[in-house]
Short mmCIF file of C-alpha atoms in Angstrom, two decimals:
data_model
loop_
_atom_site.label_atom_id
_atom_site.label_comp_id
_atom_site.label_asym_id
_atom_site.label_seq_id
_atom_site.Cartn_x
_atom_site.Cartn_y
_atom_site.Cartn_z
CA MET A 79 -22.68 -57.52 -85.86
CA THR A 80 -22.42 -53.94 -84.64
CA GLY A 81 -22.21 -52.66 -88.22
CA LEU A 82 -25.18 -54.81 -89.22
CA ARG A 83 -27.21 -53.53 -86.27
CA TYR A 84 -26.45 -49.91 -87.16
CA GLY A 85 -27.31 -50.61 -90.81
CA ILE A 86 -30.71 -52.05 -89.86
CA SER A 87 -31.36 -49.17 -87.47
CA ASP A 88 -30.50 -46.56 -90.11
CA THR A 89 -32.68 -48.34 -92.67
CA LEU A 90 -35.68 -48.32 -90.31
CA VAL A 91 -35.17 -44.63 -89.50
CA LEU A 92 -35.11 -43.65 -93.17
CA ALA A 93 -38.06 -45.93 -93.95
CA LYS A 94 -39.98 -44.07 -91.24
CA ARG A 95 -38.90 -40.76 -92.80
CA SER A 96 -40.29 -41.92 -96.15
CA LEU A 97 -43.62 -42.90 -94.58
CA LEU A 98 -43.94 -39.68 -92.56
CA ARG A 99 -43.91 -37.76 -95.81
CA ILE A 100 -47.33 -39.17 -96.76
CA PRO A 101 -49.48 -37.59 -94.01
CA ARG A 102 -47.59 -34.34 -94.54
CA GLN A 103 -48.32 -34.51 -98.29
CA PRO A 104 -51.80 -36.07 -98.52
CA ASP A 105 -51.79 -35.72 -102.31
CA LEU A 106 -49.46 -38.74 -102.39
CA LEU A 107 -52.40 -40.84 -101.20
CA VAL A 108 -54.09 -40.24 -104.55
CA GLY A 109 -51.61 -42.59 -106.20
CA PHE A 110 -52.29 -45.29 -103.60
CA THR A 111 -56.06 -45.06 -103.39
CA VAL A 112 -58.08 -42.83 -105.71
CA GLN A 113 -56.26 -43.55 -108.97
CA PRO A 114 -56.38 -47.39 -108.73
CA ILE A 115 -60.03 -47.27 -107.62
CA LEU A 116 -60.90 -45.10 -110.64
CA PHE A 117 -59.11 -47.55 -112.92
CA VAL A 118 -61.13 -50.43 -111.48
CA LEU A 119 -64.48 -48.68 -111.81
CA LEU A 120 -63.80 -47.37 -115.31
CA PHE A 121 -62.60 -50.68 -116.70
CA VAL A 122 -65.32 -52.76 -115.06
CA TYR A 123 -68.29 -50.55 -115.89
CA VAL A 124 -67.12 -49.01 -119.18
CA PHE A 125 -65.10 -51.77 -120.86
CA GLY A 126 -66.25 -54.80 -118.90
CA GLY A 127 -69.23 -55.59 -121.09
CA ALA A 128 -67.19 -55.71 -124.29
CA VAL A 129 -64.07 -57.39 -122.92
CA GLY A 130 -66.10 -59.91 -120.94
CA LEU A 131 -67.36 -61.44 -124.21
CA ALA A 132 -63.80 -62.55 -125.03
CA LEU A 133 -63.20 -64.31 -121.70
CA PRO A 134 -63.46 -68.07 -121.14
CA PRO A 135 -66.83 -69.29 -119.84
CA GLY A 136 -67.18 -68.99 -116.07
CA LEU A 137 -64.67 -66.15 -115.72
CA THR A 138 -66.14 -62.71 -115.08
CA TYR A 139 -64.34 -59.53 -116.08
CA VAL A 140 -64.14 -58.41 -112.45
CA ASP A 141 -62.21 -61.57 -111.52
CA PHE A 142 -60.05 -61.18 -114.63
CA LEU A 143 -59.33 -57.48 -114.03
CA ILE A 144 -58.63 -57.18 -110.29
CA PRO A 145 -55.30 -59.13 -110.31
CA GLY A 146 -54.11 -57.04 -113.27
CA ILE A 147 -55.07 -53.73 -111.67
CA ILE A 148 -53.43 -54.75 -108.39
CA VAL A 149 -50.16 -55.71 -110.09
CA GLN A 150 -50.17 -52.41 -111.98
CA SER A 151 -50.81 -50.44 -108.78
CA ILE A 152 -48.10 -52.31 -106.90
CA VAL A 153 -45.60 -51.71 -109.69
CA PHE A 154 -46.33 -48.00 -109.83
CA GLY A 155 -46.16 -47.72 -106.04
CA GLY A 156 -42.41 -47.26 -106.42
CA PHE A 157 -42.97 -43.79 -107.85
CA VAL A 158 -42.78 -42.50 -104.27
CA THR A 159 -39.16 -43.65 -104.13
CA ALA A 160 -38.32 -42.09 -107.50
CA LEU A 161 -39.91 -38.76 -106.62
CA GLY A 162 -38.43 -38.75 -103.12
CA LEU A 163 -34.87 -39.45 -104.25
CA ALA A 164 -35.10 -36.94 -107.09
CA ASP A 165 -36.41 -34.35 -104.61
CA ASP A 166 -33.59 -35.11 -102.15
CA LEU A 167 -31.06 -34.65 -104.93
CA LYS A 168 -32.60 -31.38 -106.05
CA LYS A 169 -32.68 -29.94 -102.53
CA GLY A 170 -29.16 -31.09 -101.64
CA LEU A 171 -30.28 -33.46 -98.88
CA ILE A 172 -28.07 -36.20 -100.30
CA ASP A 173 -25.06 -34.08 -99.32
CA ARG A 174 -26.50 -33.71 -95.82
CA PHE A 175 -26.94 -37.47 -95.49
CA ARG A 176 -23.37 -37.99 -96.67
CA SER A 177 -22.10 -35.84 -93.80
CA LEU A 178 -24.02 -37.79 -91.14
CA PRO A 179 -22.66 -40.84 -89.27
CA MET A 180 -25.03 -43.26 -90.99
CA THR A 181 -24.81 -46.33 -93.19
CA ARG A 182 -24.49 -45.08 -96.75
CA SER A 183 -26.83 -47.70 -98.24
CA ALA A 184 -29.58 -46.93 -95.70
CA LEU A 185 -31.09 -44.21 -97.88
CA LEU A 186 -31.89 -46.72 -100.62
CA THR A 187 -32.85 -49.64 -98.40
CA GLY A 188 -35.00 -47.37 -96.24
CA ARG A 189 -36.84 -45.98 -99.24
CA THR A 190 -37.56 -49.41 -100.72
CA LEU A 191 -38.61 -50.80 -97.34
CA GLY A 192 -41.05 -47.91 -96.96
CA ASP A 193 -42.57 -48.90 -100.31
CA VAL A 194 -43.33 -52.36 -98.93
CA VAL A 195 -45.46 -50.72 -96.21
CA THR A 196 -47.33 -48.47 -98.65
CA ASN A 197 -47.85 -51.40 -101.04
CA SER A 198 -49.38 -53.41 -98.18
CA PHE A 199 -51.80 -50.55 -97.61
CA GLN A 200 -52.60 -50.51 -101.33
CA LEU A 201 -53.40 -54.22 -101.27
CA VAL A 202 -55.92 -53.73 -98.47
CA VAL A 203 -57.63 -50.91 -100.40
CA MET A 204 -57.68 -52.75 -103.73
CA PHE A 205 -58.90 -56.06 -102.36
CA SER A 206 -61.62 -54.25 -100.41
CA VAL A 207 -62.85 -52.47 -103.55
CA GLY A 208 -62.64 -55.68 -105.55
CA LEU A 209 -64.70 -57.63 -103.03
CA LEU A 210 -67.32 -54.87 -102.98
CA ILE A 211 -67.85 -55.05 -106.76
CA GLY A 212 -67.93 -58.85 -106.98
CA PHE A 213 -64.37 -60.19 -106.96
CA ASN A 214 -64.00 -63.55 -105.20
CA PHE A 215 -61.02 -65.70 -104.28
CA SER A 216 -61.40 -69.18 -105.75
CA SER A 217 -58.24 -70.82 -104.41
CA SER A 218 -56.92 -72.07 -101.08
CA VAL A 219 -55.79 -69.82 -98.25
CA GLY A 220 -52.19 -70.89 -98.83
CA GLU A 221 -52.34 -69.88 -102.50
CA VAL A 222 -53.88 -66.51 -101.61
CA VAL A 223 -51.11 -65.85 -99.07
CA ALA A 224 -48.50 -66.89 -101.65
CA GLY A 225 -50.07 -64.50 -104.16
CA ILE A 226 -49.96 -61.59 -101.70
CA LEU A 227 -46.31 -62.30 -100.88
CA LEU A 228 -45.50 -62.46 -104.60
CA LEU A 229 -47.19 -59.10 -105.14
CA LEU A 230 -45.19 -57.50 -102.34
CA LEU A 231 -41.99 -58.94 -103.80
CA ILE A 232 -42.91 -57.56 -107.24
CA GLY A 233 -43.51 -54.14 -105.70
CA TYR A 234 -40.17 -54.33 -103.89
CA ALA A 235 -38.40 -55.22 -107.14
CA PHE A 236 -39.85 -52.24 -109.00
CA SER A 237 -38.97 -49.96 -106.10
CA TRP A 238 -35.36 -50.56 -107.08
CA VAL A 239 -36.21 -49.70 -110.70
CA PHE A 240 -37.72 -46.43 -109.52
CA ALA A 241 -34.78 -45.80 -107.20
CA PHE A 242 -32.49 -45.93 -110.22
CA ILE A 243 -34.85 -43.65 -112.16
CA GLY A 244 -34.97 -41.16 -109.30
CA LEU A 245 -31.20 -41.05 -108.95
CA SER A 246 -30.80 -40.63 -112.71
CA SER A 247 -33.30 -37.76 -113.04
CA SER A 248 -32.64 -34.06 -112.69
CA SER A 249 -35.92 -33.32 -110.91
CA PRO A 250 -39.05 -35.03 -109.52
CA GLU A 251 -40.95 -33.95 -112.64
CA ALA A 252 -38.37 -35.61 -114.87
CA ALA A 253 -38.48 -38.79 -112.76
CA ASN A 254 -42.26 -38.87 -113.06
CA ALA A 255 -42.22 -38.41 -116.83
CA PHE A 256 -39.38 -40.87 -117.35
CA GLY A 257 -41.03 -43.57 -115.24
CA PHE A 258 -44.41 -43.28 -116.95
CA THR A 259 -42.85 -43.26 -120.41
CA ILE A 260 -41.09 -46.56 -119.75
CA LEU A 261 -43.56 -48.50 -117.61
CA PHE A 262 -46.97 -47.33 -118.81
CA PRO A 263 -46.75 -49.05 -122.24
CA ILE A 264 -45.37 -52.22 -120.62
CA THR A 265 -48.33 -52.52 -118.27
CA PHE A 266 -50.89 -52.06 -121.04
CA VAL A 267 -49.23 -54.34 -123.62
CA SER A 268 -49.89 -57.33 -121.37
CA SER A 269 -52.71 -59.56 -120.17
CA ALA A 270 -53.60 -57.16 -117.35
CA PHE A 271 -56.72 -55.63 -118.90
CA VAL A 272 -57.62 -57.73 -121.96
CA PRO A 273 -56.85 -61.29 -123.11
CA VAL A 274 -53.70 -61.42 -125.21
CA ASP A 275 -55.45 -63.30 -128.03
CA THR A 276 -57.68 -60.25 -128.69
CA MET A 277 -54.65 -58.16 -129.68
CA PRO A 278 -53.29 -57.85 -133.26
CA SER A 279 -51.27 -60.90 -134.29
CA TRP A 280 -48.00 -58.94 -134.50
CA LEU A 281 -48.48 -57.66 -130.93
CA GLN A 282 -49.43 -60.96 -129.29
CA PRO A 283 -45.87 -62.40 -129.04
CA ILE A 284 -44.69 -59.18 -127.39
CA ALA A 285 -47.53 -59.27 -124.88
CA GLU A 286 -47.13 -63.00 -124.20
CA HIS A 287 -43.44 -62.65 -123.32
CA ASN A 288 -43.87 -59.41 -121.40
CA PRO A 289 -42.72 -59.99 -117.78
CA PHE A 290 -45.77 -58.04 -116.65
CA THR A 291 -47.97 -60.69 -118.31
CA TYR A 292 -46.24 -63.46 -116.33
CA MET A 293 -46.77 -61.51 -113.10
CA VAL A 294 -50.47 -60.87 -113.78
CA ASN A 295 -51.10 -64.46 -114.88
CA ALA A 296 -49.34 -65.72 -111.75
CA ALA A 297 -51.57 -63.53 -109.56
CA ARG A 298 -54.69 -64.82 -111.35
CA ALA A 299 -53.57 -68.41 -110.90
CA LEU A 300 -52.91 -67.97 -107.19
CA PHE A 301 -56.10 -65.99 -106.48
CA LEU A 302 -58.58 -67.66 -108.84
CA GLY A 303 -57.32 -71.23 -108.88
CA ILE A 304 -56.91 -71.34 -112.68
CA PRO A 305 -54.06 -73.41 -114.20
CA ALA A 306 -50.77 -71.69 -113.43
CA GLU A 307 -48.61 -73.44 -116.04
CA ASN A 308 -45.14 -71.85 -115.63
CA ASN A 309 -46.37 -68.34 -114.87
CA VAL A 310 -45.66 -68.38 -111.13
CA TRP A 311 -42.07 -69.53 -111.55
CA LEU A 312 -41.46 -67.18 -114.47
CA ALA A 313 -42.92 -64.27 -112.52
CA LEU A 314 -40.68 -65.12 -109.56
CA ALA A 315 -37.64 -65.45 -111.83
CA TRP A 316 -38.32 -62.07 -113.48
CA THR A 317 -38.87 -60.43 -110.09
CA LEU A 318 -35.64 -61.75 -108.62
CA GLY A 319 -33.83 -60.84 -111.84
CA ILE A 320 -35.07 -57.24 -111.64
CA ILE A 321 -33.80 -56.99 -108.06
CA ALA A 322 -30.47 -58.56 -109.03
CA VAL A 323 -29.99 -55.99 -111.81
CA PHE A 324 -31.45 -52.76 -110.42
CA ALA A 325 -30.38 -53.00 -106.77
CA PRO A 326 -26.66 -52.98 -107.75
CA LEU A 327 -27.35 -50.37 -110.45
CA SER A 328 -29.04 -48.11 -107.90
CA ALA A 329 -26.19 -48.58 -105.43
CA TRP A 330 -23.66 -47.78 -108.17
CA LYS A 331 -25.59 -44.67 -109.23
CA TYR A 332 -25.90 -43.54 -105.59
CA ARG A 333 -22.14 -43.91 -105.08
CA ARG A 334 -21.54 -41.78 -108.15
CA VAL A 335 -24.00 -39.14 -106.93
CA VAL A 336 -22.47 -38.82 -103.46
CA ALA A 337 -18.97 -38.76 -104.93
CA GLN A 338 -19.72 -35.69 -107.04
#
């Protein structure tokens, strides 16, 4: 129990360290606030008229878009972890942490826990903007709460993906480029911004079986009360699978880094 208590304490300290970096580097807030808001406004007022024609009757483009934008923002929230770990590696802080009497895994668990806090802040901002431009919840309070918890779990899962990217990159710039190269196409080849059936026939199967599509469709079902089919369970399965793969991979990569 003593080891567990120290592990939790170290995790909380390093999570706080991750969060304190934000007010000291206000430009990081752009990724949490300005960029997602610009995406919402551009898609709604530039593409909304055209895309809205392809939606089922009774579903506005604002209601269709907001869950997709929120999932994308939550997924990319893990960039803070990737950039932070890559920066720590570049500056030699990993060696400093190795010399301290602290739980070795706390650096990773603290970083990913800090992402949960920043993702919660992102949700408040995005829902506020969505409500201002016409988004409305059409499901029960329980389903809305379940949707928010699912989003936070999705963000936590991708924090481990970004942790692995950060530990595998030679610099913060490389981590940023590597992360965007992999995840940006995945988020767009999905149901986040347009209905899948409007895509070319050869691309539709890829988009339909994209895990990002399951996550967005699950969020829509829980927030808008539309038929969920198997999307919620598939989204949960993909999320837990990502954690099960990338948490051990990140721990393995971290052990290799500190052993060098």
